[in-house]
């Protein structure tokens, strides 16, 4: 029941915030203000519903851990996308032709702030976290990752390949980041920085969505397997490989820190055998 209550609250607030952001049609100051406001409201709603349904403080979104954890996540997300775009450019699939639009980058910042926060609250804060308690880390990671990929299947220019890539490089990876850190600020930072770097800095398509030009006037061309085609670099094989490497690293960290949760039945059996 708490799963449904938490999901309903987060989805409702996210839908309202997203509708407000889209209504201003990329107006830079309004998109920035409404995007940040939607993110803050979603975080407040998540914290409130967790307190009501679980009778605990939502330490995974504690304000005191936000600056450092968010900063680490942003650095990881930027480094990941920089590695991807450099490899695409090395093969001639991406070219910078000059400066783009500052106002476009500002609008994309607000839009991506709302998107990153609301998606992380839904998929990692509610879905992954609660399913993990009963079914364990591995099943929850697989389930939440696949659903995250399917959620992007209906985006413009999406294909089965792009949905598979999103499931692996984002769905699995961000769940692994949360499993290792037990803090939602880190995956929020990774998610935001990855998306903002794509659209707000390098002006590439983000999950097939149309957006204004970012800081750089960048153009992609060539093989879709390299560039991601109309869906954007997230459908590039380089993104898939980068996300897979980061997933493995964070799962290793989660195991080393003792953060991998066994399936409830297995945990009970192990405890019985140990006794």
Tab-separated table of C-alpha atoms in Angstrom:
chain	number	residue	atom	x	y	z
A	1	UNK	CA	0.000	0.000	0.000
A	2	UNK	CA	2.802	2.456	0.829
A	3	UNK	CA	4.285	1.787	-2.596
A	4	UNK	CA	1.069	2.897	-4.304
A	5	UNK	CA	0.644	5.904	-2.012
A	6	UNK	CA	4.191	7.108	-2.544
A	7	UNK	CA	4.092	6.506	-6.283
A	8	UNK	CA	0.735	8.276	-6.628
A	9	UNK	CA	1.955	11.373	-4.775
A	10	UNK	CA	5.221	11.626	-6.698
A	11	UNK	CA	3.571	10.982	-10.078
A	12	UNK	CA	0.820	13.531	-9.406
A	13	UNK	CA	3.232	16.263	-8.352
A	14	UNK	CA	5.613	15.401	-11.204
A	15	UNK	CA	2.816	15.527	-13.758
A	16	UNK	CA	1.656	18.927	-12.512
A	17	UNK	CA	5.184	20.321	-12.507
A	18	UNK	CA	5.959	18.896	-15.923
A	19	UNK	CA	2.769	20.340	-17.392
A	20	UNK	CA	3.663	23.783	-16.049
A	21	UNK	CA	7.181	23.611	-17.491
A	22	UNK	CA	5.955	22.497	-20.909
A	23	UNK	CA	3.249	25.174	-20.956
A	24	UNK	CA	5.816	27.995	-21.143
A	25	UNK	CA	7.324	26.498	-24.346
A	26	UNK	CA	11.015	26.975	-23.576
A	27	UNK	CA	10.769	30.566	-22.380
A	28	UNK	CA	14.177	30.768	-20.682
A	29	UNK	CA	13.455	32.515	-17.357
A	30	UNK	CA	10.053	30.880	-16.887
A	31	UNK	CA	11.342	27.380	-17.732
A	32	UNK	CA	14.223	27.859	-15.306
A	33	UNK	CA	11.989	29.087	-12.484
A	34	UNK	CA	9.215	26.545	-13.025
A	35	UNK	CA	11.662	23.671	-13.555
A	36	UNK	CA	13.524	24.330	-10.315
A	37	UNK	CA	10.220	24.891	-8.494
A	38	UNK	CA	8.856	21.582	-9.830
A	39	UNK	CA	11.982	19.799	-8.606
A	40	UNK	CA	11.754	21.357	-5.132
A	41	UNK	CA	8.045	20.593	-4.870
A	42	UNK	CA	8.574	16.969	-5.926
A	43	UNK	CA	11.311	16.531	-3.306
A	44	UNK	CA	9.085	18.043	-0.611
A	45	UNK	CA	6.184	15.787	-1.634
A	46	UNK	CA	8.415	12.695	-1.573
A	47	UNK	CA	9.767	13.568	1.878
A	48	UNK	CA	6.244	14.200	3.172
A	49	UNK	CA	4.754	10.946	1.882
A	50	UNK	CA	7.714	8.894	3.147
A	51	UNK	CA	7.251	10.367	6.637
A	52	UNK	CA	3.521	9.617	6.509
A	53	UNK	CA	3.761	6.045	5.190
A	54	UNK	CA	7.040	4.807	6.702
A	55	UNK	CA	7.194	6.899	9.912
A	56	UNK	CA	10.839	7.822	9.421
A	57	UNK	CA	12.955	10.687	8.212
A	58	UNK	CA	13.758	10.390	4.476
A	59	UNK	CA	17.524	10.411	4.957
A	60	UNK	CA	18.040	9.576	1.290
A	61	UNK	CA	17.050	13.178	0.445
A	62	UNK	CA	18.369	14.866	3.587
A	63	UNK	CA	19.251	18.504	2.908
A	64	UNK	CA	22.527	18.353	4.846
A	65	UNK	CA	23.937	15.711	2.476
A	66	UNK	CA	22.690	17.437	-0.684
A	67	UNK	CA	25.597	19.757	-1.631
A	68	UNK	CA	28.403	17.193	-1.490
A	69	UNK	CA	26.380	14.255	-2.854
A	70	UNK	CA	24.802	16.305	-5.628
A	71	UNK	CA	28.210	17.689	-6.558
A	72	UNK	CA	29.718	14.203	-6.829
A	73	UNK	CA	26.845	13.072	-8.998
A	74	UNK	CA	27.168	16.089	-11.302
A	75	UNK	CA	30.887	15.451	-11.793
A	76	UNK	CA	30.240	11.793	-12.630
A	77	UNK	CA	27.463	12.640	-15.101
A	78	UNK	CA	29.546	15.310	-16.850
A	79	UNK	CA	32.565	13.001	-17.075
A	80	UNK	CA	30.428	10.212	-18.513
A	81	UNK	CA	28.935	12.322	-21.273
A	82	UNK	CA	32.248	14.009	-22.057
A	83	UNK	CA	33.781	10.565	-22.600
A	84	UNK	CA	30.906	9.642	-24.932
A	85	UNK	CA	30.922	12.831	-27.023
A	86	UNK	CA	34.734	12.811	-27.379
A	87	UNK	CA	34.604	9.275	-28.770
A	88	UNK	CA	31.772	10.180	-31.149
A	89	UNK	CA	33.710	13.262	-32.320
A	90	UNK	CA	36.882	11.197	-32.770
A	91	UNK	CA	35.038	9.103	-35.370
A	92	UNK	CA	33.699	12.212	-37.079
A	93	UNK	CA	30.162	11.914	-35.731
A	94	UNK	CA	30.077	15.225	-33.857
A	95	UNK	CA	31.363	18.673	-34.800
A	96	UNK	CA	31.329	22.023	-32.988
A	97	UNK	CA	30.680	24.904	-35.390
A	98	UNK	CA	30.671	27.747	-32.890
A	99	UNK	CA	28.686	29.175	-30.006
A	100	UNK	CA	25.023	28.373	-29.552
A	101	UNK	CA	22.431	29.964	-27.280
A	102	UNK	CA	22.803	30.988	-23.637
A	103	UNK	CA	19.039	31.420	-23.231
A	104	UNK	CA	18.519	27.924	-24.653
A	105	UNK	CA	20.975	26.492	-22.134
A	106	UNK	CA	19.175	28.284	-19.297
A	107	UNK	CA	15.816	26.851	-20.381
A	108	UNK	CA	17.278	23.360	-20.703
A	109	UNK	CA	18.790	23.689	-17.205
A	110	UNK	CA	15.348	24.240	-15.691
A	111	UNK	CA	13.712	21.514	-17.757
A	112	UNK	CA	16.387	18.941	-16.907
A	113	UNK	CA	16.326	19.833	-13.206
A	114	UNK	CA	12.638	18.917	-13.070
A	115	UNK	CA	13.086	15.799	-15.214
A	116	UNK	CA	16.072	14.434	-13.289
A	117	UNK	CA	14.524	14.935	-9.856
A	118	UNK	CA	11.069	13.577	-10.676
A	119	UNK	CA	12.356	10.529	-12.558
A	120	UNK	CA	14.815	9.647	-9.798
A	121	UNK	CA	12.142	9.964	-7.131
A	122	UNK	CA	9.789	7.702	-9.100
A	123	UNK	CA	12.197	5.056	-10.351
A	124	UNK	CA	14.891	4.930	-7.685
A	125	UNK	CA	13.261	6.559	-4.650
A	126	UNK	CA	9.997	4.634	-4.820
A	127	UNK	CA	10.164	1.751	-7.305
A	128	UNK	CA	13.712	0.477	-6.829
A	129	UNK	CA	13.922	1.127	-3.090
A	130	UNK	CA	10.636	-0.511	-2.079
A	131	UNK	CA	10.860	-3.469	-4.464
A	132	UNK	CA	14.437	-4.062	-3.283
A	133	UNK	CA	13.245	-4.531	0.298
A	134	UNK	CA	11.299	-7.653	-0.677
A	135	UNK	CA	12.945	-8.979	-3.829
A	136	UNK	CA	16.538	-7.908	-3.289
A	137	UNK	CA	18.919	-5.643	-5.166
A	138	UNK	CA	19.412	-7.729	-8.308
A	139	UNK	CA	15.755	-8.284	-9.160
A	140	UNK	CA	14.838	-4.711	-8.278
A	141	UNK	CA	17.686	-3.355	-10.399
A	142	UNK	CA	16.590	-5.446	-13.371
A	143	UNK	CA	12.899	-4.613	-12.989
A	144	UNK	CA	13.324	-0.869	-12.451
A	145	UNK	CA	15.882	-0.662	-15.258
A	146	UNK	CA	13.644	-2.399	-17.789
A	147	UNK	CA	10.671	-0.223	-16.826
A	148	UNK	CA	12.840	2.869	-17.151
A	149	UNK	CA	13.807	1.811	-20.657
A	150	UNK	CA	10.192	1.070	-21.585
A	151	UNK	CA	9.116	4.479	-20.275
A	152	UNK	CA	11.338	6.039	-22.954
A	153	UNK	CA	10.051	3.804	-25.739
A	154	UNK	CA	7.267	6.277	-26.534
A	155	UNK	CA	9.633	9.219	-26.986
A	156	UNK	CA	10.123	10.664	-30.471
A	157	UNK	CA	12.593	8.665	-32.612
A	158	UNK	CA	12.687	5.851	-30.043
A	159	UNK	CA	13.367	2.248	-31.079
A	160	UNK	CA	13.752	-1.049	-29.291
A	161	UNK	CA	17.509	-0.482	-29.394
A	162	UNK	CA	17.258	2.980	-27.783
A	163	UNK	CA	14.977	1.604	-25.045
A	164	UNK	CA	17.427	-1.233	-24.388
A	165	UNK	CA	20.298	1.254	-24.242
A	166	UNK	CA	18.398	3.516	-21.827
A	167	UNK	CA	17.546	0.512	-19.628
A	168	UNK	CA	21.221	-0.447	-19.327
A	169	UNK	CA	23.109	2.843	-19.353
A	170	UNK	CA	20.580	4.769	-17.252
A	171	UNK	CA	18.088	2.417	-15.587
A	172	UNK	CA	20.630	-0.122	-14.339
A	173	UNK	CA	23.373	2.451	-13.814
A	174	UNK	CA	21.361	4.912	-11.712
A	175	UNK	CA	19.944	2.088	-9.587
A	176	UNK	CA	23.511	0.884	-9.003
A	177	UNK	CA	24.544	4.406	-7.982
A	178	UNK	CA	21.727	4.513	-5.427
A	179	UNK	CA	22.519	1.003	-4.168
A	180	UNK	CA	26.137	1.978	-3.550
A	181	UNK	CA	25.441	5.336	-1.918
A	182	UNK	CA	21.945	4.904	-0.384
A	183	UNK	CA	21.494	8.563	-1.228
A	184	UNK	CA	19.194	9.926	-3.951
A	185	UNK	CA	21.197	13.118	-4.403
A	186	UNK	CA	24.002	11.271	-6.184
A	187	UNK	CA	21.847	9.666	-8.930
A	188	UNK	CA	19.917	12.938	-9.247
A	189	UNK	CA	23.219	14.715	-9.891
A	190	UNK	CA	24.381	12.088	-12.388
A	191	UNK	CA	21.033	12.132	-14.213
A	192	UNK	CA	20.840	15.927	-14.370
A	193	UNK	CA	24.437	16.445	-15.497
A	194	UNK	CA	24.195	13.740	-18.179
A	195	UNK	CA	21.009	15.262	-19.614
A	196	UNK	CA	22.184	18.874	-19.342
A	197	UNK	CA	25.526	18.089	-20.965
A	198	UNK	CA	23.704	16.512	-23.905
A	199	UNK	CA	21.268	19.329	-24.594
A	200	UNK	CA	22.424	22.335	-22.586
A	201	UNK	CA	26.118	22.195	-23.471
A	202	UNK	CA	26.648	20.118	-26.622
A	203	UNK	CA	23.206	20.721	-28.217
A	204	UNK	CA	22.495	17.089	-29.023
A	205	UNK	CA	19.074	15.473	-28.795
A	206	UNK	CA	18.115	14.170	-25.345
A	207	UNK	CA	16.086	10.946	-25.514
A	208	UNK	CA	14.675	11.999	-28.893
A	209	UNK	CA	13.108	15.186	-27.511
A	210	UNK	CA	13.150	18.534	-29.297
A	211	UNK	CA	14.824	21.361	-27.384
A	212	UNK	CA	16.405	24.745	-28.076
A	213	UNK	CA	20.081	24.983	-28.903
A	214	UNK	CA	22.494	24.814	-25.988
A	215	UNK	CA	25.782	26.612	-25.342
A	216	UNK	CA	27.565	25.071	-28.321
A	217	UNK	CA	26.446	24.935	-31.935
A	218	UNK	CA	27.054	21.219	-32.350
A	219	UNK	CA	26.054	18.923	-35.194
A	220	UNK	CA	25.935	15.120	-35.284
A	221	UNK	CA	26.186	13.070	-38.451
A	222	UNK	CA	27.068	9.608	-39.603
A	223	UNK	CA	26.258	6.101	-38.425
A	224	UNK	CA	23.394	5.862	-35.914
A	225	UNK	CA	25.230	3.153	-33.984
A	226	UNK	CA	27.936	5.736	-33.259
A	227	UNK	CA	25.900	8.940	-32.902
A	228	UNK	CA	22.572	7.521	-31.705
A	229	UNK	CA	20.748	8.924	-34.736
A	230	UNK	CA	17.561	10.886	-34.182
A	231	UNK	CA	17.238	9.685	-30.586
A	232	UNK	CA	20.530	11.284	-29.645
A	233	UNK	CA	23.780	10.013	-28.100
A	234	UNK	CA	21.910	7.884	-25.556
A	235	UNK	CA	21.326	5.401	-28.382
A	236	UNK	CA	25.043	5.356	-29.202
A	237	UNK	CA	27.016	2.214	-28.489
A	238	UNK	CA	29.486	4.443	-26.643
A	239	UNK	CA	26.793	5.490	-24.169
A	240	UNK	CA	25.821	1.874	-23.640
A	241	UNK	CA	29.416	0.853	-22.926
A	242	UNK	CA	30.051	3.849	-20.660
A	243	UNK	CA	26.890	3.209	-18.667
A	244	UNK	CA	27.732	-0.483	-18.366
A	245	UNK	CA	31.202	0.267	-16.982
A	246	UNK	CA	29.808	2.735	-14.420
A	247	UNK	CA	27.118	0.204	-13.433
A	248	UNK	CA	29.731	-2.465	-12.752
A	249	UNK	CA	31.863	-0.041	-10.715
A	250	UNK	CA	28.976	1.043	-8.495
A	251	UNK	CA	27.697	-2.507	-8.011
A	252	UNK	CA	31.210	-3.451	-6.910
A	253	UNK	CA	31.138	-0.536	-4.465
A	254	UNK	CA	27.704	-1.601	-3.225
A	255	UNK	CA	28.982	-5.128	-2.581
A	256	UNK	CA	32.126	-3.876	-0.882
A	257	UNK	CA	30.057	-1.638	1.402
A	258	UNK	CA	27.603	-4.410	2.225
A	259	UNK	CA	24.747	-2.561	0.525
A	260	UNK	CA	23.468	-5.388	-1.672
A	261	UNK	CA	20.123	-6.574	-0.315
A	262	UNK	CA	19.273	-10.294	-0.651
A	263	UNK	CA	15.813	-11.517	-1.506
A	264	UNK	CA	13.719	-11.692	1.668
A	265	UNK	CA	13.239	-15.463	1.432
A	266	UNK	CA	16.938	-16.055	0.894
A	267	UNK	CA	17.840	-13.794	3.802
A	268	UNK	CA	15.534	-15.738	6.098
A	269	UNK	CA	16.973	-19.062	4.892
A	270	UNK	CA	20.516	-17.834	5.397
A	271	UNK	CA	19.687	-16.667	8.927
A	272	UNK	CA	18.139	-20.065	9.737
A	273	UNK	CA	21.199	-21.929	8.435
A	274	UNK	CA	23.489	-19.614	10.371
A	275	UNK	CA	21.547	-20.325	13.567
